Amino acid sequence: INHDGDFQPLRQRESLLMIVFMGCFTLSTLFAIYPGRAQPEWLNMAKIILMALFTATLLTSEKRLRAFFLVVAFSLGFYGVKGGLFGFRTGGEQMVWGPTPSIIGANNGLGVAFNMCLPIFWYLAKGEQRNWLKRLLQAMFFLTIPAIMFTYSRASALAMGAVILSIILKARRKTLGVVLVVCVTLIIAGYLPEKWINRQQSTLTYEEDSSAMSRLGQWQFCWRLALDRPLTGGGFEYYSMETFARYFPEFLNTYGTSWNSHSVYFGILAAHGFPGLLMFLAMIGSCMFSLRSLKKVVAGQQSLSWIENYADMIQVSYVGFLVNGAFVNMESFDLVYHWVGIVARLKVLTHQKLSAVVTPEPPTTELLSHTSQETRPLPVYRTNMSQAARL
């Protein structure tokens, strides 16, 4: 193993932005409203980010990357298959929950994890050569869909639609995919329990739904807190009866209790201020931009098609997180940060692969015209450094 190459991901833009984001929530912890409650959360987030960076240094080959993706797929796919089968067995009348205690124990958190994993199942199956494993990954994909539906999370159902649409738009046969989804939707619509349909329809009449209206109030509370503490926010675990009474007493008068943000964006804004939210969005935005660039530079190169496949997978996974996360506070879900490290590693691997590829450079017309067939010079070879430099 080339030890110098192992640490190259740490010097990539995405890794540096993640380290800066860690600095932002370190600062917010120093000035937290409740330092004693914030410090354990800081430690938890620091461990997640350090492990994401450490993992990126170890995944030095396509083989190791694929092993990592398969571990993630089977770890969360177990609950997807279990939840899907449970949904079918109960006719969708009972809610699917995750393992407790864990960040994916609640139905909303589980829905985010499932939406981030749907693309993993799909794209790993797409690139899998072993038929048995391909079918198993496809089974995980299709069984996780009802598992998401029967979490009864409205945000997760919306995000699932965004994930499936993204997969279709990236496919070659887009029209066929749309027709297939429409047909399947029409078929299963008749079997969905009324309880589930009523739950989803409440999204359209959110003014009459106390849960939806309380979230709007929580977001207003987060906004007021951020305006009062714009540079540091309130730190981890900022929400309490006391802070609600200070920044949004109307919420307590209406609901009589306090809740967390129910939003990744408002949660980070309230906890770490505007710099924290800016760094978090810049980190993910940089990943999406780099993945798009990776796809461009390896396009048409069959030997590097796996890079394009993984780039699509992570892009769509982030789509699921960004949509679902607007309504669920899952900013400490470790897969979000592992993807950052993986993107940094993919950039390094792509640069190495493109630098190693050689292509023949044909002799000039002038040389050919003055040289006989027997004395023509051998082709000159050059590396694809111009493509590699774009990363």
JSON list of C-alpha atoms in Angstrom, two decimals, residues 148-243:
[
{"chain": "A", "resi": 148, "resn": "ILE", "atom": "CA", "xyz": [-40.64, 3.27, 3.91]},
{"chain": "A", "resi": 149, "resn": "MET", "atom": "CA", "xyz": [-44.33, 3.64, 3.19]},
{"chain": "A", "resi": 150, "resn": "PHE", "atom": "CA", "xyz": [-45.37, 1.93, 6.39]},
{"chain": "A", "resi": 151, "resn": "THR", "atom": "CA", "xyz": [-43.18, 4.06, 8.61]},
{"chain": "A", "resi": 152, "resn": "TYR", "atom": "CA", "xyz": [-46.16, 6.38, 8.08]},
{"chain": "A", "resi": 153, "resn": "SER", "atom": "CA", "xyz": [-43.68, 9.23, 7.74]},
{"chain": "A", "resi": 154, "resn": "ARG", "atom": "CA", "xyz": [-45.08, 11.74, 5.26]},
{"chain": "A", "resi": 155, "resn": "ALA", "atom": "CA", "xyz": [-41.65, 13.26, 4.70]},
{"chain": "A", "resi": 156, "resn": "SER", "atom": "CA", "xyz": [-40.18, 9.83, 3.96]},
{"chain": "A", "resi": 157, "resn": "ALA", "atom": "CA", "xyz": [-42.91, 9.05, 1.43]},
{"chain": "A", "resi": 158, "resn": "LEU", "atom": "CA", "xyz": [-42.17, 12.35, -0.32]},
{"chain": "A", "resi": 159, "resn": "ALA", "atom": "CA", "xyz": [-38.43, 11.72, -0.30]},
{"chain": "A", "resi": 160, "resn": "MET", "atom": "CA", "xyz": [-38.92, 8.18, -1.61]},
{"chain": "A", "resi": 161, "resn": "GLY", "atom": "CA", "xyz": [-40.71, 9.65, -4.62]},
{"chain": "A", "resi": 162, "resn": "ALA", "atom": "CA", "xyz": [-37.76, 12.01, -5.18]},
{"chain": "A", "resi": 163, "resn": "VAL", "atom": "CA", "xyz": [-35.27, 9.11, -4.92]},
{"chain": "A", "resi": 164, "resn": "ILE", "atom": "CA", "xyz": [-37.15, 6.88, -7.38]},
{"chain": "A", "resi": 165, "resn": "LEU", "atom": "CA", "xyz": [-37.62, 9.80, -9.79]},
{"chain": "A", "resi": 166, "resn": "SER", "atom": "CA", "xyz": [-33.89, 10.57, -9.62]},
{"chain": "A", "resi": 167, "resn": "ILE", "atom": "CA", "xyz": [-33.03, 6.95, -10.39]},
{"chain": "A", "resi": 168, "resn": "ILE", "atom": "CA", "xyz": [-35.37, 7.03, -13.40]},
{"chain": "A", "resi": 169, "resn": "LEU", "atom": "CA", "xyz": [-33.95, 10.31, -14.70]},
{"chain": "A", "resi": 170, "resn": "LYS", "atom": "CA", "xyz": [-30.43, 8.88, -14.55]},
{"chain": "A", "resi": 171, "resn": "ALA", "atom": "CA", "xyz": [-31.46, 5.70, -16.37]},
{"chain": "A", "resi": 172, "resn": "ARG", "atom": "CA", "xyz": [-31.17, 5.22, -20.13]},
{"chain": "A", "resi": 173, "resn": "ARG", "atom": "CA", "xyz": [-34.78, 4.09, -20.57]},
{"chain": "A", "resi": 174, "resn": "LYS", "atom": "CA", "xyz": [-36.50, 6.94, -18.77]},
{"chain": "A", "resi": 175, "resn": "THR", "atom": "CA", "xyz": [-39.90, 6.53, -20.43]},
{"chain": "A", "resi": 176, "resn": "LEU", "atom": "CA", "xyz": [-40.06, 2.83, -19.62]},
{"chain": "A", "resi": 177, "resn": "GLY", "atom": "CA", "xyz": [-39.20, 3.60, -15.99]},
{"chain": "A", "resi": 178, "resn": "VAL", "atom": "CA", "xyz": [-41.96, 6.22, -15.69]},
{"chain": "A", "resi": 179, "resn": "VAL", "atom": "CA", "xyz": [-44.54, 3.88, -17.24]},
{"chain": "A", "resi": 180, "resn": "LEU", "atom": "CA", "xyz": [-43.50, 1.04, -14.92]},
{"chain": "A", "resi": 181, "resn": "VAL", "atom": "CA", "xyz": [-43.74, 3.22, -11.80]},
{"chain": "A", "resi": 182, "resn": "VAL", "atom": "CA", "xyz": [-47.17, 4.52, -12.81]},
{"chain": "A", "resi": 183, "resn": "CYS", "atom": "CA", "xyz": [-48.46, 0.99, -13.45]},
{"chain": "A", "resi": 184, "resn": "VAL", "atom": "CA", "xyz": [-47.13, -0.36, -10.14]},
{"chain": "A", "resi": 185, "resn": "THR", "atom": "CA", "xyz": [-48.56, 2.64, -8.26]},
{"chain": "A", "resi": 186, "resn": "LEU", "atom": "CA", "xyz": [-52.00, 2.09, -9.76]},
{"chain": "A", "resi": 187, "resn": "ILE", "atom": "CA", "xyz": [-51.90, -1.60, -8.89]},
{"chain": "A", "resi": 188, "resn": "ILE", "atom": "CA", "xyz": [-50.88, -1.18, -5.24]},
{"chain": "A", "resi": 189, "resn": "ALA", "atom": "CA", "xyz": [-53.13, 1.86, -4.65]},
{"chain": "A", "resi": 190, "resn": "GLY", "atom": "CA", "xyz": [-56.14, -0.41, -4.32]},
{"chain": "A", "resi": 191, "resn": "TYR", "atom": "CA", "xyz": [-54.46, -2.44, -1.56]},
{"chain": "A", "resi": 192, "resn": "LEU", "atom": "CA", "xyz": [-53.26, 0.43, 0.62]},
{"chain": "A", "resi": 193, "resn": "PRO", "atom": "CA", "xyz": [-55.05, 0.74, 3.97]},
{"chain": "A", "resi": 194, "resn": "GLU", "atom": "CA", "xyz": [-57.31, 3.76, 4.45]},
{"chain": "A", "resi": 195, "resn": "LYS", "atom": "CA", "xyz": [-55.29, 4.68, 7.52]},
{"chain": "A", "resi": 196, "resn": "TRP", "atom": "CA", "xyz": [-52.18, 5.20, 5.35]},
{"chain": "A", "resi": 197, "resn": "ILE", "atom": "CA", "xyz": [-54.04, 7.17, 2.67]},
{"chain": "A", "resi": 198, "resn": "ASN", "atom": "CA", "xyz": [-55.56, 9.50, 5.26]},
{"chain": "A", "resi": 199, "resn": "ARG", "atom": "CA", "xyz": [-52.13, 10.07, 6.76]},
{"chain": "A", "resi": 200, "resn": "GLN", "atom": "CA", "xyz": [-50.65, 11.14, 3.42]},
{"chain": "A", "resi": 201, "resn": "GLN", "atom": "CA", "xyz": [-53.65, 13.29, 2.52]},
{"chain": "A", "resi": 202, "resn": "SER", "atom": "CA", "xyz": [-53.17, 15.27, 5.72]},
{"chain": "A", "resi": 203, "resn": "THR", "atom": "CA", "xyz": [-50.13, 16.83, 4.06]},
{"chain": "A", "resi": 204, "resn": "LEU", "atom": "CA", "xyz": [-52.46, 18.74, 1.74]},
{"chain": "A", "resi": 205, "resn": "THR", "atom": "CA", "xyz": [-54.47, 20.07, 4.67]},
{"chain": "A", "resi": 206, "resn": "TYR", "atom": "CA", "xyz": [-51.55, 20.80, 6.99]},
{"chain": "A", "resi": 207, "resn": "GLU", "atom": "CA", "xyz": [-53.37, 23.81, 8.49]},
{"chain": "A", "resi": 208, "resn": "GLU", "atom": "CA", "xyz": [-55.72, 21.35, 10.19]},
{"chain": "A", "resi": 209, "resn": "ASP", "atom": "CA", "xyz": [-52.93, 19.03, 11.37]},
{"chain": "A", "resi": 210, "resn": "SER", "atom": "CA", "xyz": [-51.43, 19.91, 14.76]},
{"chain": "A", "resi": 211, "resn": "SER", "atom": "CA", "xyz": [-48.24, 17.95, 14.07]},
{"chain": "A", "resi": 212, "resn": "ALA", "atom": "CA", "xyz": [-47.53, 19.87, 10.85]},
{"chain": "A", "resi": 213, "resn": "MET", "atom": "CA", "xyz": [-48.38, 23.22, 12.41]},
{"chain": "A", "resi": 214, "resn": "SER", "atom": "CA", "xyz": [-46.15, 22.52, 15.41]},
{"chain": "A", "resi": 215, "resn": "ARG", "atom": "CA", "xyz": [-43.22, 21.99, 13.04]},
{"chain": "A", "resi": 216, "resn": "LEU", "atom": "CA", "xyz": [-43.78, 25.39, 11.51]},
{"chain": "A", "resi": 217, "resn": "GLY", "atom": "CA", "xyz": [-43.70, 26.81, 15.02]},
{"chain": "A", "resi": 218, "resn": "GLN", "atom": "CA", "xyz": [-40.48, 24.96, 15.82]},
{"chain": "A", "resi": 219, "resn": "TRP", "atom": "CA", "xyz": [-38.84, 26.37, 12.69]},
{"chain": "A", "resi": 220, "resn": "GLN", "atom": "CA", "xyz": [-39.87, 29.87, 13.71]},
{"chain": "A", "resi": 221, "resn": "PHE", "atom": "CA", "xyz": [-38.35, 29.26, 17.14]},
{"chain": "A", "resi": 222, "resn": "CYS", "atom": "CA", "xyz": [-35.08, 28.12, 15.51]},
{"chain": "A", "resi": 223, "resn": "TRP", "atom": "CA", "xyz": [-35.02, 31.20, 13.30]},
{"chain": "A", "resi": 224, "resn": "ARG", "atom": "CA", "xyz": [-35.51, 33.54, 16.24]},
{"chain": "A", "resi": 225, "resn": "LEU", "atom": "CA", "xyz": [-32.78, 31.82, 18.24]},
{"chain": "A", "resi": 226, "resn": "ALA", "atom": "CA", "xyz": [-30.36, 32.02, 15.28]},
{"chain": "A", "resi": 227, "resn": "LEU", "atom": "CA", "xyz": [-31.03, 35.74, 14.82]},
{"chain": "A", "resi": 228, "resn": "ASP", "atom": "CA", "xyz": [-30.21, 36.30, 18.48]},
{"chain": "A", "resi": 229, "resn": "ARG", "atom": "CA", "xyz": [-27.02, 34.16, 18.31]},
{"chain": "A", "resi": 230, "resn": "PRO", "atom": "CA", "xyz": [-26.05, 34.33, 14.61]},
{"chain": "A", "resi": 231, "resn": "LEU", "atom": "CA", "xyz": [-22.39, 33.29, 14.88]},
{"chain": "A", "resi": 232, "resn": "THR", "atom": "CA", "xyz": [-22.54, 30.40, 17.34]},
{"chain": "A", "resi": 233, "resn": "GLY", "atom": "CA", "xyz": [-26.19, 29.42, 17.67]},
{"chain": "A", "resi": 234, "resn": "GLY", "atom": "CA", "xyz": [-27.36, 27.81, 20.87]},
{"chain": "A", "resi": 235, "resn": "GLY", "atom": "CA", "xyz": [-25.10, 24.77, 20.74]},
{"chain": "A", "resi": 236, "resn": "PHE", "atom": "CA", "xyz": [-26.20, 21.14, 20.78]},
{"chain": "A", "resi": 237, "resn": "GLU", "atom": "CA", "xyz": [-29.34, 20.33, 22.78]},
{"chain": "A", "resi": 238, "resn": "TYR", "atom": "CA", "xyz": [-30.47, 23.98, 22.78]},
{"chain": "A", "resi": 239, "resn": "TYR", "atom": "CA", "xyz": [-34.19, 23.26, 23.03]},
{"chain": "A", "resi": 240, "resn": "SER", "atom": "CA", "xyz": [-35.95, 23.34, 26.39]},
{"chain": "A", "resi": 241, "resn": "MET", "atom": "CA", "xyz": [-38.99, 24.90, 28.02]},
{"chain": "A", "resi": 242, "resn": "GLU", "atom": "CA", "xyz": [-36.73, 27.76, 29.07]},
{"chain": "A", "resi": 243, "resn": "THR", "atom": "CA", "xyz": [-35.43, 28.54, 25.57]}
]
